[in-house]
């Protein structure tokens, strides 16, 4: 069982930066693939970025490539999402998720979810 708590969201102007953190409980955090997803009002939850258990494999959705970076610190049971050059279309609730298997783009592959943190980017 893994419990996830996101933090770091807020209001930022376009072009600004935020770093989201996701703290996980449990002693087996390092064995989980981790992902970030986001959901804007009226839209489906969509994939943002994912990272394998050893950080050797990461992936981002095309709309955030070159702007967002996912990383993890297994010693701190934490995964991060560094978001730079933010745009108004990045406004959404951002969710952290844990997968017992591979960290893929498919949200159905993730068994555990955090409560989400709001990111609002003003123009």
mmCIF file of N, CA and C in Angstrom:
data_model
loop_
_atom_site.group_PDB
_atom_site.id
_atom_site.type_symbol
_atom_site.label_atom_id
_atom_site.label_comp_id
_atom_site.label_asym_id
_atom_site.label_seq_id
_atom_site.Cartn_x
_atom_site.Cartn_y
_atom_site.Cartn_z
ATOM 1 N N UNK A 1 0.846 -1.190 0.000
ATOM 2 C CA UNK A 1 0.000 0.000 0.000
ATOM 3 C C UNK A 1 0.883 1.243 0.000
ATOM 4 N N UNK A 2 0.552 2.209 -0.837
ATOM 5 C CA UNK A 2 1.299 3.462 -0.924
ATOM 6 C C UNK A 2 0.328 4.620 -0.784
ATOM 7 N N UNK A 3 0.677 5.574 0.046
ATOM 8 C CA UNK A 3 -0.103 6.806 0.140
ATOM 9 C C UNK A 3 0.724 7.943 -0.422
ATOM 10 N N UNK A 4 0.079 8.787 -1.224
ATOM 11 C CA UNK A 4 0.778 9.844 -1.938
ATOM 12 C C UNK A 4 0.183 11.201 -1.565
ATOM 13 N N UNK A 5 1.056 12.173 -1.305
ATOM 14 C CA UNK A 5 0.608 13.523 -0.965
ATOM 15 C C UNK A 5 1.382 14.517 -1.821
ATOM 16 N N UNK A 6 0.638 15.244 -2.670
ATOM 17 C CA UNK A 6 1.258 16.245 -3.531
ATOM 18 C C UNK A 6 1.324 17.596 -2.831
ATOM 19 N N UNK A 7 2.286 18.407 -3.236
ATOM 20 C CA UNK A 7 2.399 19.777 -2.746
ATOM 21 C C UNK A 7 3.131 20.598 -3.794
ATOM 22 N N UNK A 8 3.091 21.929 -3.611
ATOM 23 C CA UNK A 8 3.852 22.810 -4.492
ATOM 24 C C UNK A 8 3.035 23.537 -5.543
ATOM 25 N N UNK A 9 1.749 23.245 -5.614
ATOM 26 C CA UNK A 9 0.920 23.943 -6.580
ATOM 27 C C UNK A 9 0.684 25.388 -6.155
ATOM 28 N N UNK A 10 0.063 26.160 -7.059
ATOM 29 C CA UNK A 10 -0.231 27.550 -6.741
ATOM 30 C C UNK A 10 -0.559 28.341 -7.979
ATOM 31 N N UNK A 11 -0.564 29.654 -7.807
ATOM 32 C CA UNK A 11 -0.854 30.589 -8.896
ATOM 33 C C UNK A 11 0.455 31.195 -9.375
ATOM 34 N N UNK A 12 0.677 31.165 -10.673
ATOM 35 C CA UNK A 12 1.907 31.710 -11.231
ATOM 36 C C UNK A 12 1.584 32.389 -12.558
ATOM 37 N N UNK A 13 2.373 33.380 -12.905
ATOM 38 C CA UNK A 13 2.178 34.046 -14.188
ATOM 39 C C UNK A 13 2.777 33.219 -15.319
ATOM 40 N N UNK A 14 2.261 33.416 -16.512
ATOM 41 C CA UNK A 14 2.804 32.727 -17.684
ATOM 42 C C UNK A 14 4.301 33.010 -17.801
ATOM 43 N N UNK A 15 5.061 31.962 -18.108
ATOM 44 C CA UNK A 15 6.505 32.071 -18.181
ATOM 45 C C UNK A 15 7.216 31.727 -16.892
ATOM 46 N N UNK A 16 6.452 31.607 -15.816
ATOM 47 C CA UNK A 16 7.032 31.295 -14.520
ATOM 48 C C UNK A 16 7.283 29.813 -14.319
ATOM 49 N N UNK A 17 7.717 29.475 -13.103
ATOM 50 C CA UNK A 17 8.071 28.090 -12.777
ATOM 51 C C UNK A 17 7.445 27.663 -11.461
ATOM 52 N N UNK A 18 7.210 26.374 -11.353
ATOM 53 C CA UNK A 18 6.782 25.745 -10.113
ATOM 54 C C UNK A 18 7.442 24.384 -10.026
ATOM 55 N N UNK A 19 7.657 23.904 -8.804
ATOM 56 C CA UNK A 19 8.120 22.532 -8.616
ATOM 57 C C UNK A 19 7.117 21.811 -7.730
ATOM 58 N N UNK A 20 6.527 20.796 -8.284
ATOM 59 C CA UNK A 20 5.605 19.955 -7.531
ATOM 60 C C UNK A 20 6.373 18.824 -6.875
ATOM 61 N N UNK A 21 5.941 18.473 -5.683
ATOM 62 C CA UNK A 21 6.520 17.339 -4.963
ATOM 63 C C UNK A 21 5.417 16.344 -4.639
ATOM 64 N N UNK A 22 5.798 15.087 -4.576
ATOM 65 C CA UNK A 22 4.855 14.033 -4.201
ATOM 66 C C UNK A 22 5.578 13.139 -3.197
ATOM 67 N N UNK A 23 5.138 13.201 -1.959
ATOM 68 C CA UNK A 23 5.738 12.398 -0.903
ATOM 69 C C UNK A 23 4.964 11.104 -0.747
ATOM 70 N N UNK A 24 5.693 9.999 -0.724
ATOM 71 C CA UNK A 24 5.065 8.688 -0.629
ATOM 72 C C UNK A 24 5.377 8.016 0.690
ATOM 73 N N UNK A 25 4.381 7.328 1.213
ATOM 74 C CA UNK A 25 4.602 6.523 2.417
ATOM 75 C C UNK A 25 5.031 5.124 2.002
ATOM 76 N N UNK A 26 5.544 4.358 2.939
ATOM 77 C CA UNK A 26 5.880 2.968 2.642
ATOM 78 C C UNK A 26 7.349 2.774 2.366
ATOM 79 N N UNK A 27 7.806 1.561 2.626
ATOM 80 C CA UNK A 27 9.223 1.252 2.494
ATOM 81 C C UNK A 27 9.585 0.724 1.125
ATOM 82 N N UNK A 28 8.586 0.574 0.248
ATOM 83 C CA UNK A 28 8.867 -0.012 -1.061
ATOM 84 C C UNK A 28 8.728 1.008 -2.180
ATOM 85 N N UNK A 29 8.833 2.281 -1.849
ATOM 86 C CA UNK A 29 8.657 3.347 -2.846
ATOM 87 C C UNK A 29 9.574 3.135 -4.040
ATOM 88 N N UNK A 30 10.799 2.724 -3.788
ATOM 89 C CA UNK A 30 11.779 2.617 -4.866
ATOM 90 C C UNK A 30 11.418 1.553 -5.894
ATOM 91 N N UNK A 31 10.486 0.686 -5.584
ATOM 92 C CA UNK A 31 10.103 -0.361 -6.531
ATOM 93 C C UNK A 31 8.942 0.049 -7.435
ATOM 94 N N UNK A 32 8.382 1.235 -7.217
ATOM 95 C CA UNK A 32 7.229 1.687 -7.988
ATOM 96 C C UNK A 32 7.639 2.602 -9.127
ATOM 97 N N UNK A 33 6.986 2.408 -10.275
ATOM 98 C CA UNK A 33 7.050 3.414 -11.314
ATOM 99 C C UNK A 33 6.121 4.562 -10.919
ATOM 100 N N UNK A 34 6.516 5.787 -11.219
ATOM 101 C CA UNK A 34 5.753 6.955 -10.783
ATOM 102 C C UNK A 34 5.362 7.806 -11.975
ATOM 103 N N UNK A 35 4.204 8.428 -11.861
ATOM 104 C CA UNK A 35 3.748 9.280 -12.941
ATOM 105 C C UNK A 35 3.076 10.534 -12.422
ATOM 106 N N UNK A 36 3.056 11.540 -13.268
ATOM 107 C CA UNK A 36 2.275 12.756 -13.028
ATOM 108 C C UNK A 36 1.211 12.841 -14.122
ATOM 109 N N UNK A 37 0.005 13.171 -13.704
ATOM 110 C CA UNK A 37 -1.115 13.381 -14.608
ATOM 111 C C UNK A 37 -1.757 14.721 -14.253
ATOM 112 N N UNK A 38 -2.577 15.235 -15.145
ATOM 113 C CA UNK A 38 -3.279 16.476 -14.842
ATOM 114 C C UNK A 38 -4.693 16.429 -15.430
ATOM 115 N N UNK A 39 -5.556 17.200 -14.794
ATOM 116 C CA UNK A 39 -6.943 17.256 -15.246
ATOM 117 C C UNK A 39 -7.437 18.688 -15.179
ATOM 118 N N UNK A 40 -7.786 19.227 -16.335
ATOM 119 C CA UNK A 40 -8.363 20.565 -16.425
ATOM 120 C C UNK A 40 -9.882 20.445 -16.345
ATOM 121 N N UNK A 41 -10.576 21.521 -15.961
ATOM 122 C CA UNK A 41 -12.049 21.468 -15.847
ATOM 123 C C UNK A 41 -12.676 21.028 -17.161
ATOM 124 N N UNK A 42 -13.571 20.054 -17.065
ATOM 125 C CA UNK A 42 -14.281 19.590 -18.234
ATOM 126 C C UNK A 42 -13.491 18.686 -19.151
ATOM 127 N N UNK A 43 -12.286 18.327 -18.752
ATOM 128 C CA UNK A 43 -11.447 17.477 -19.595
ATOM 129 C C UNK A 43 -11.080 16.198 -18.862
ATOM 130 N N UNK A 44 -10.629 15.211 -19.651
ATOM 131 C CA UNK A 44 -10.200 13.959 -19.044
ATOM 132 C C UNK A 44 -8.814 14.130 -18.419
ATOM 133 N N UNK A 45 -8.528 13.252 -17.471
ATOM 134 C CA UNK A 45 -7.200 13.252 -16.870
ATOM 135 C C UNK A 45 -6.197 12.789 -17.926
ATOM 136 N N UNK A 46 -5.098 13.535 -18.066
ATOM 137 C CA UNK A 46 -4.133 13.218 -19.097
ATOM 138 C C UNK A 46 -2.730 13.027 -18.530
ATOM 139 N N UNK A 47 -1.966 12.226 -19.236
ATOM 140 C CA UNK A 47 -0.586 11.942 -18.852
ATOM 141 C C UNK A 47 0.293 13.183 -19.022
ATOM 142 N N UNK A 48 1.205 13.376 -18.072
ATOM 143 C CA UNK A 48 2.173 14.460 -18.163
ATOM 144 C C UNK A 48 3.591 13.897 -18.259
ATOM 145 N N UNK A 49 3.983 13.073 -17.295
ATOM 146 C CA UNK A 49 5.350 12.557 -17.262
ATOM 147 C C UNK A 49 5.400 11.304 -16.406
ATOM 148 N N UNK A 50 6.408 10.471 -16.660
ATOM 149 C CA UNK A 50 6.570 9.251 -15.882
ATOM 150 C C UNK A 50 8.046 8.955 -15.700
ATOM 151 N N UNK A 51 8.346 8.187 -14.649
ATOM 152 C CA UNK A 51 9.743 7.846 -14.358
ATOM 153 C C UNK A 51 9.790 6.439 -13.795
ATOM 154 N N UNK A 52 10.760 5.660 -14.259
ATOM 155 C CA UNK A 52 10.929 4.314 -13.764
ATOM 156 C C UNK A 52 11.525 4.286 -12.373
ATOM 157 N N UNK A 53 11.583 3.096 -11.795
ATOM 158 C CA UNK A 53 12.019 2.990 -10.400
ATOM 159 C C UNK A 53 13.452 3.448 -10.211
ATOM 160 N N UNK A 54 14.287 3.297 -11.215
ATOM 161 C CA UNK A 54 15.694 3.651 -11.068
ATOM 162 C C UNK A 54 16.039 4.982 -11.709
ATOM 163 N N UNK A 55 15.044 5.702 -12.174
ATOM 164 C CA UNK A 55 15.228 6.994 -12.852
ATOM 165 C C UNK A 55 15.902 6.860 -14.205
ATOM 166 N N UNK A 56 16.126 5.628 -14.651
ATOM 167 C CA UNK A 56 16.817 5.439 -15.918
ATOM 168 C C UNK A 56 15.901 5.653 -17.116
ATOM 169 N N UNK A 57 14.610 5.648 -16.869
ATOM 170 C CA UNK A 57 13.669 5.810 -17.971
ATOM 171 C C UNK A 57 12.641 6.864 -17.597
ATOM 172 N N UNK A 58 12.547 7.916 -18.373
ATOM 173 C CA UNK A 58 11.535 8.943 -18.162
ATOM 174 C C UNK A 58 10.843 9.224 -19.481
ATOM 175 N N UNK A 59 9.645 9.739 -19.384
ATOM 176 C CA UNK A 59 8.930 10.142 -20.588
ATOM 177 C C UNK A 59 8.025 11.308 -20.263
ATOM 178 N N UNK A 60 7.802 12.147 -21.240
ATOM 179 C CA UNK A 60 6.925 13.308 -21.106
ATOM 180 C C UNK A 60 5.956 13.332 -22.267
ATOM 181 N N UNK A 61 4.814 13.921 -22.025
ATOM 182 C CA UNK A 61 3.909 14.135 -23.144
ATOM 183 C C UNK A 61 4.457 15.269 -24.013
ATOM 184 N N UNK A 62 4.117 15.281 -25.283
ATOM 185 C CA UNK A 62 4.724 16.230 -26.215
ATOM 186 C C UNK A 62 4.523 17.687 -25.811
ATOM 187 N N UNK A 63 3.388 18.006 -25.244
ATOM 188 C CA UNK A 63 3.081 19.400 -24.928
ATOM 189 C C UNK A 63 3.957 19.975 -23.821
ATOM 190 N N UNK A 64 4.650 19.130 -23.071
ATOM 191 C CA UNK A 64 5.491 19.650 -21.990
ATOM 192 C C UNK A 64 6.972 19.380 -22.229
ATOM 193 N N UNK A 65 7.300 18.736 -23.335
ATOM 194 C CA UNK A 65 8.709 18.424 -23.621
ATOM 195 C C UNK A 65 9.521 19.702 -23.677
ATOM 196 N N UNK A 66 10.683 19.649 -23.030
ATOM 197 C CA UNK A 66 11.561 20.817 -22.984
ATOM 198 C C UNK A 66 11.190 21.818 -21.910
ATOM 199 N N UNK A 67 10.038 21.631 -21.251
ATOM 200 C CA UNK A 67 9.601 22.557 -20.209
ATOM 201 C C UNK A 67 9.474 21.866 -18.849
ATOM 202 N N UNK A 68 9.002 20.647 -18.824
ATOM 203 C CA UNK A 68 8.787 19.922 -17.568
ATOM 204 C C UNK A 68 9.819 18.815 -17.431
ATOM 205 N N UNK A 69 10.267 18.586 -16.194
ATOM 206 C CA UNK A 69 11.207 17.511 -15.912
ATOM 207 C C UNK A 69 10.751 16.728 -14.695
ATOM 208 N N UNK A 70 10.649 15.420 -14.859
ATOM 209 C CA UNK A 70 10.307 14.565 -13.729
ATOM 210 C C UNK A 70 11.583 13.967 -13.150
ATOM 211 N N UNK A 71 11.618 13.852 -11.830
ATOM 212 C CA UNK A 71 12.768 13.238 -11.167
ATOM 213 C C UNK A 71 12.280 12.590 -9.878
ATOM 214 N N UNK A 72 13.133 11.797 -9.272
ATOM 215 C CA UNK A 72 12.752 11.152 -8.021
ATOM 216 C C UNK A 72 13.966 11.015 -7.122
ATOM 217 N N UNK A 73 13.705 10.989 -5.832
ATOM 218 C CA UNK A 73 14.732 10.761 -4.821
ATOM 219 C C UNK A 73 14.226 9.606 -3.964
ATOM 220 N N UNK A 74 14.731 8.415 -4.221
ATOM 221 C CA UNK A 74 14.224 7.246 -3.498
ATOM 222 C C UNK A 74 14.583 7.283 -2.011
ATOM 223 N N UNK A 75 15.659 7.968 -1.671
ATOM 224 C CA UNK A 75 16.028 8.082 -0.249
ATOM 225 C C UNK A 75 15.015 8.926 0.515
ATOM 226 N N UNK A 76 14.338 9.837 -0.191
ATOM 227 C CA UNK A 76 13.347 10.711 0.452
ATOM 228 C C UNK A 76 11.921 10.288 0.123
ATOM 229 N N UNK A 77 11.767 9.175 -0.601
ATOM 230 C CA UNK A 77 10.424 8.715 -0.989
ATOM 231 C C UNK A 77 9.627 9.822 -1.681
ATOM 232 N N UNK A 78 10.275 10.539 -2.566
ATOM 233 C CA UNK A 78 9.636 11.701 -3.187
ATOM 234 C C UNK A 78 9.896 11.722 -4.691
ATOM 235 N N UNK A 79 8.860 12.106 -5.423
ATOM 236 C CA UNK A 79 8.998 12.349 -6.853
ATOM 237 C C UNK A 79 8.655 13.811 -7.114
ATOM 238 N N UNK A 80 9.335 14.403 -8.075
ATOM 239 C CA UNK A 80 9.194 15.824 -8.353
ATOM 240 C C UNK A 80 8.756 16.055 -9.793
ATOM 241 N N UNK A 81 8.139 17.209 -10.005
ATOM 242 C CA UNK A 81 7.864 17.667 -11.361
ATOM 243 C C UNK A 81 8.260 19.135 -11.424
ATOM 244 N N UNK A 82 9.389 19.401 -12.061
ATOM 245 C CA UNK A 82 9.840 20.772 -12.266
ATOM 246 C C UNK A 82 9.168 21.301 -13.520
ATOM 247 N N UNK A 83 8.441 22.394 -13.374
ATOM 248 C CA UNK A 83 7.681 22.965 -14.487
ATOM 249 C C UNK A 83 8.195 24.366 -14.776
ATOM 250 N N UNK A 84 8.754 24.550 -15.946
ATOM 251 C CA UNK A 84 9.280 25.840 -16.372
ATOM 252 C C UNK A 84 8.487 26.359 -17.564
ATOM 253 N N UNK A 85 8.636 27.639 -17.836
ATOM 254 C CA UNK A 85 7.959 28.266 -18.984
ATOM 255 C C UNK A 85 6.479 27.911 -19.013
ATOM 256 N N UNK A 86 5.836 28.076 -17.884
ATOM 257 C CA UNK A 86 4.440 27.675 -17.772
ATOM 258 C C UNK A 86 3.540 28.513 -18.667
ATOM 259 N N UNK A 87 2.494 27.860 -19.177
ATOM 260 C CA UNK A 87 1.538 28.497 -20.062
ATOM 261 C C UNK A 87 0.135 28.393 -19.445
ATOM 262 N N UNK A 88 -0.771 29.287 -19.819
ATOM 263 C CA UNK A 88 -2.142 29.195 -19.282
ATOM 264 C C UNK A 88 -2.781 27.832 -19.521
ATOM 265 N N UNK A 89 -2.435 27.179 -20.615
ATOM 266 C CA UNK A 89 -3.023 25.870 -20.903
ATOM 267 C C UNK A 89 -2.472 24.763 -20.003
ATOM 268 N N UNK A 90 -1.488 25.076 -19.169
ATOM 269 C CA UNK A 90 -1.005 24.109 -18.178
ATOM 270 C C UNK A 90 -1.874 24.121 -16.919
ATOM 271 N N UNK A 91 -2.820 25.052 -16.845
ATOM 272 C CA UNK A 91 -3.691 25.134 -15.678
ATOM 273 C C UNK A 91 -4.500 23.849 -15.528
ATOM 274 N N UNK A 92 -4.408 23.237 -14.346
ATOM 275 C CA UNK A 92 -5.085 21.967 -14.086
ATOM 276 C C UNK A 92 -4.816 21.547 -12.647
ATOM 277 N N UNK A 93 -5.514 20.512 -12.223
ATOM 278 C CA UNK A 93 -5.141 19.816 -10.991
ATOM 279 C C UNK A 93 -4.138 18.741 -11.390
ATOM 280 N N UNK A 94 -3.013 18.727 -10.700
ATOM 281 C CA UNK A 94 -1.940 17.786 -11.008
ATOM 282 C C UNK A 94 -1.947 16.663 -9.972
ATOM 283 N N UNK A 95 -1.904 15.431 -10.483
ATOM 284 C CA UNK A 95 -1.958 14.244 -9.646
ATOM 285 C C UNK A 95 -0.678 13.423 -9.788
ATOM 286 N N UNK A 96 -0.240 12.913 -8.672
ATOM 287 C CA UNK A 96 0.860 11.972 -8.628
ATOM 288 C C UNK A 96 0.265 10.569 -8.541
ATOM 289 N N UNK A 97 0.916 9.600 -9.194
ATOM 290 C CA UNK A 97 0.391 8.240 -9.182
ATOM 291 C C UNK A 97 1.538 7.232 -9.126
ATOM 292 N N UNK A 98 1.246 6.079 -8.538
ATOM 293 C CA UNK A 98 2.254 5.020 -8.386
ATOM 294 C C UNK A 98 1.781 3.749 -9.070
ATOM 295 N N UNK A 99 2.709 3.125 -9.797
ATOM 296 C CA UNK A 99 2.416 1.886 -10.513
ATOM 297 C C UNK A 99 3.275 0.749 -9.976
ATOM 298 N N UNK A 100 2.656 -0.407 -9.744
ATOM 299 C CA UNK A 100 3.432 -1.573 -9.302
ATOM 300 C C UNK A 100 4.289 -2.109 -10.447
ATOM 301 N N UNK A 101 3.922 -1.756 -11.653
ATOM 302 C CA UNK A 101 4.659 -2.235 -12.820
ATOM 303 C C UNK A 101 5.417 -1.098 -13.482
ATOM 304 N N UNK A 102 5.321 -1.060 -14.803
ATOM 305 C CA UNK A 102 6.028 -0.027 -15.550
ATOM 306 C C UNK A 102 5.328 1.323 -15.402
ATOM 307 N N UNK A 103 6.099 2.377 -15.469
ATOM 308 C CA UNK A 103 5.549 3.733 -15.429
ATOM 309 C C UNK A 103 5.207 4.119 -16.872
ATOM 310 N N UNK A 104 3.952 3.924 -17.235
ATOM 311 C CA UNK A 104 3.524 4.164 -18.608
ATOM 312 C C UNK A 104 2.637 5.407 -18.696
ATOM 313 N N UNK A 105 2.171 5.678 -19.893
ATOM 314 C CA UNK A 105 1.284 6.819 -20.126
ATOM 315 C C UNK A 105 -0.177 6.482 -19.802
ATOM 316 N N UNK A 106 -0.470 5.234 -19.567
ATOM 317 C CA UNK A 106 -1.834 4.774 -19.337
ATOM 318 C C UNK A 106 -2.207 4.912 -17.873
ATOM 319 N N UNK A 107 -3.191 5.760 -17.589
ATOM 320 C CA UNK A 107 -3.561 5.985 -16.187
ATOM 321 C C UNK A 107 -4.131 4.724 -15.543
ATOM 322 N N UNK A 108 -4.636 3.799 -16.340
ATOM 323 C CA UNK A 108 -5.179 2.559 -15.783
ATOM 324 C C UNK A 108 -4.081 1.652 -15.237
ATOM 325 N N UNK A 109 -2.835 1.973 -15.525
ATOM 326 C CA UNK A 109 -1.710 1.182 -15.050
ATOM 327 C C UNK A 109 -1.282 1.570 -13.632
ATOM 328 N N UNK A 110 -1.895 2.606 -13.090
ATOM 329 C CA UNK A 110 -1.489 3.140 -11.791
ATOM 330 C C UNK A 110 -2.521 2.771 -10.729
ATOM 331 N N UNK A 111 -2.037 2.162 -9.645
ATOM 332 C CA UNK A 111 -2.944 1.673 -8.601
ATOM 333 C C UNK A 111 -3.186 2.702 -7.507
ATOM 334 N N UNK A 112 -2.262 3.617 -7.331
ATOM 335 C CA UNK A 112 -2.361 4.563 -6.212
ATOM 336 C C UNK A 112 -2.272 5.993 -6.729
ATOM 337 N N UNK A 113 -3.112 6.857 -6.131
ATOM 338 C CA UNK A 113 -3.204 8.249 -6.559
ATOM 339 C C UNK A 113 -3.200 9.178 -5.351
ATOM 340 N N UNK A 114 -2.602 10.363 -5.550
ATOM 341 C CA UNK A 114 -2.701 11.399 -4.540
ATOM 342 C C UNK A 114 -3.997 12.184 -4.705
ATOM 343 N N UNK A 115 -4.177 13.180 -3.854
ATOM 344 C CA UNK A 115 -5.414 13.958 -3.866
ATOM 345 C C UNK A 115 -5.367 15.098 -4.876
ATOM 346 N N UNK A 116 -4.186 15.394 -5.388
ATOM 347 C CA UNK A 116 -4.048 16.440 -6.390
ATOM 348 C C UNK A 116 -3.652 17.779 -5.807
ATOM 349 N N UNK A 117 -3.004 18.593 -6.621
ATOM 350 C CA UNK A 117 -2.631 19.954 -6.245
ATOM 351 C C UNK A 117 -2.942 20.870 -7.427
ATOM 352 N N UNK A 118 -3.542 22.014 -7.130
ATOM 353 C CA UNK A 118 -3.995 22.921 -8.188
ATOM 354 C C UNK A 118 -2.832 23.780 -8.685
ATOM 355 N N UNK A 119 -2.705 23.838 -9.995
ATOM 356 C CA UNK A 119 -1.763 24.748 -10.641
ATOM 357 C C UNK A 119 -2.575 25.683 -11.541
ATOM 358 N N UNK A 120 -2.420 26.972 -11.311
ATOM 359 C CA UNK A 120 -3.120 27.971 -12.117
ATOM 360 C C UNK A 120 -2.105 28.923 -12.713
ATOM 361 N N UNK A 121 -2.130 29.048 -14.039
ATOM 362 C CA UNK A 121 -1.193 29.914 -14.749
ATOM 363 C C UNK A 121 -1.989 31.061 -15.372
ATOM 364 N N UNK A 122 -1.669 32.271 -14.957
ATOM 365 C CA UNK A 122 -2.377 33.436 -15.475
ATOM 366 C C UNK A 122 -1.634 34.018 -16.673
ATOM 367 N N UNK A 123 -2.411 34.591 -17.573
ATOM 368 C CA UNK A 123 -1.804 35.154 -18.800
ATOM 369 C C UNK A 123 -1.422 36.609 -18.603
#
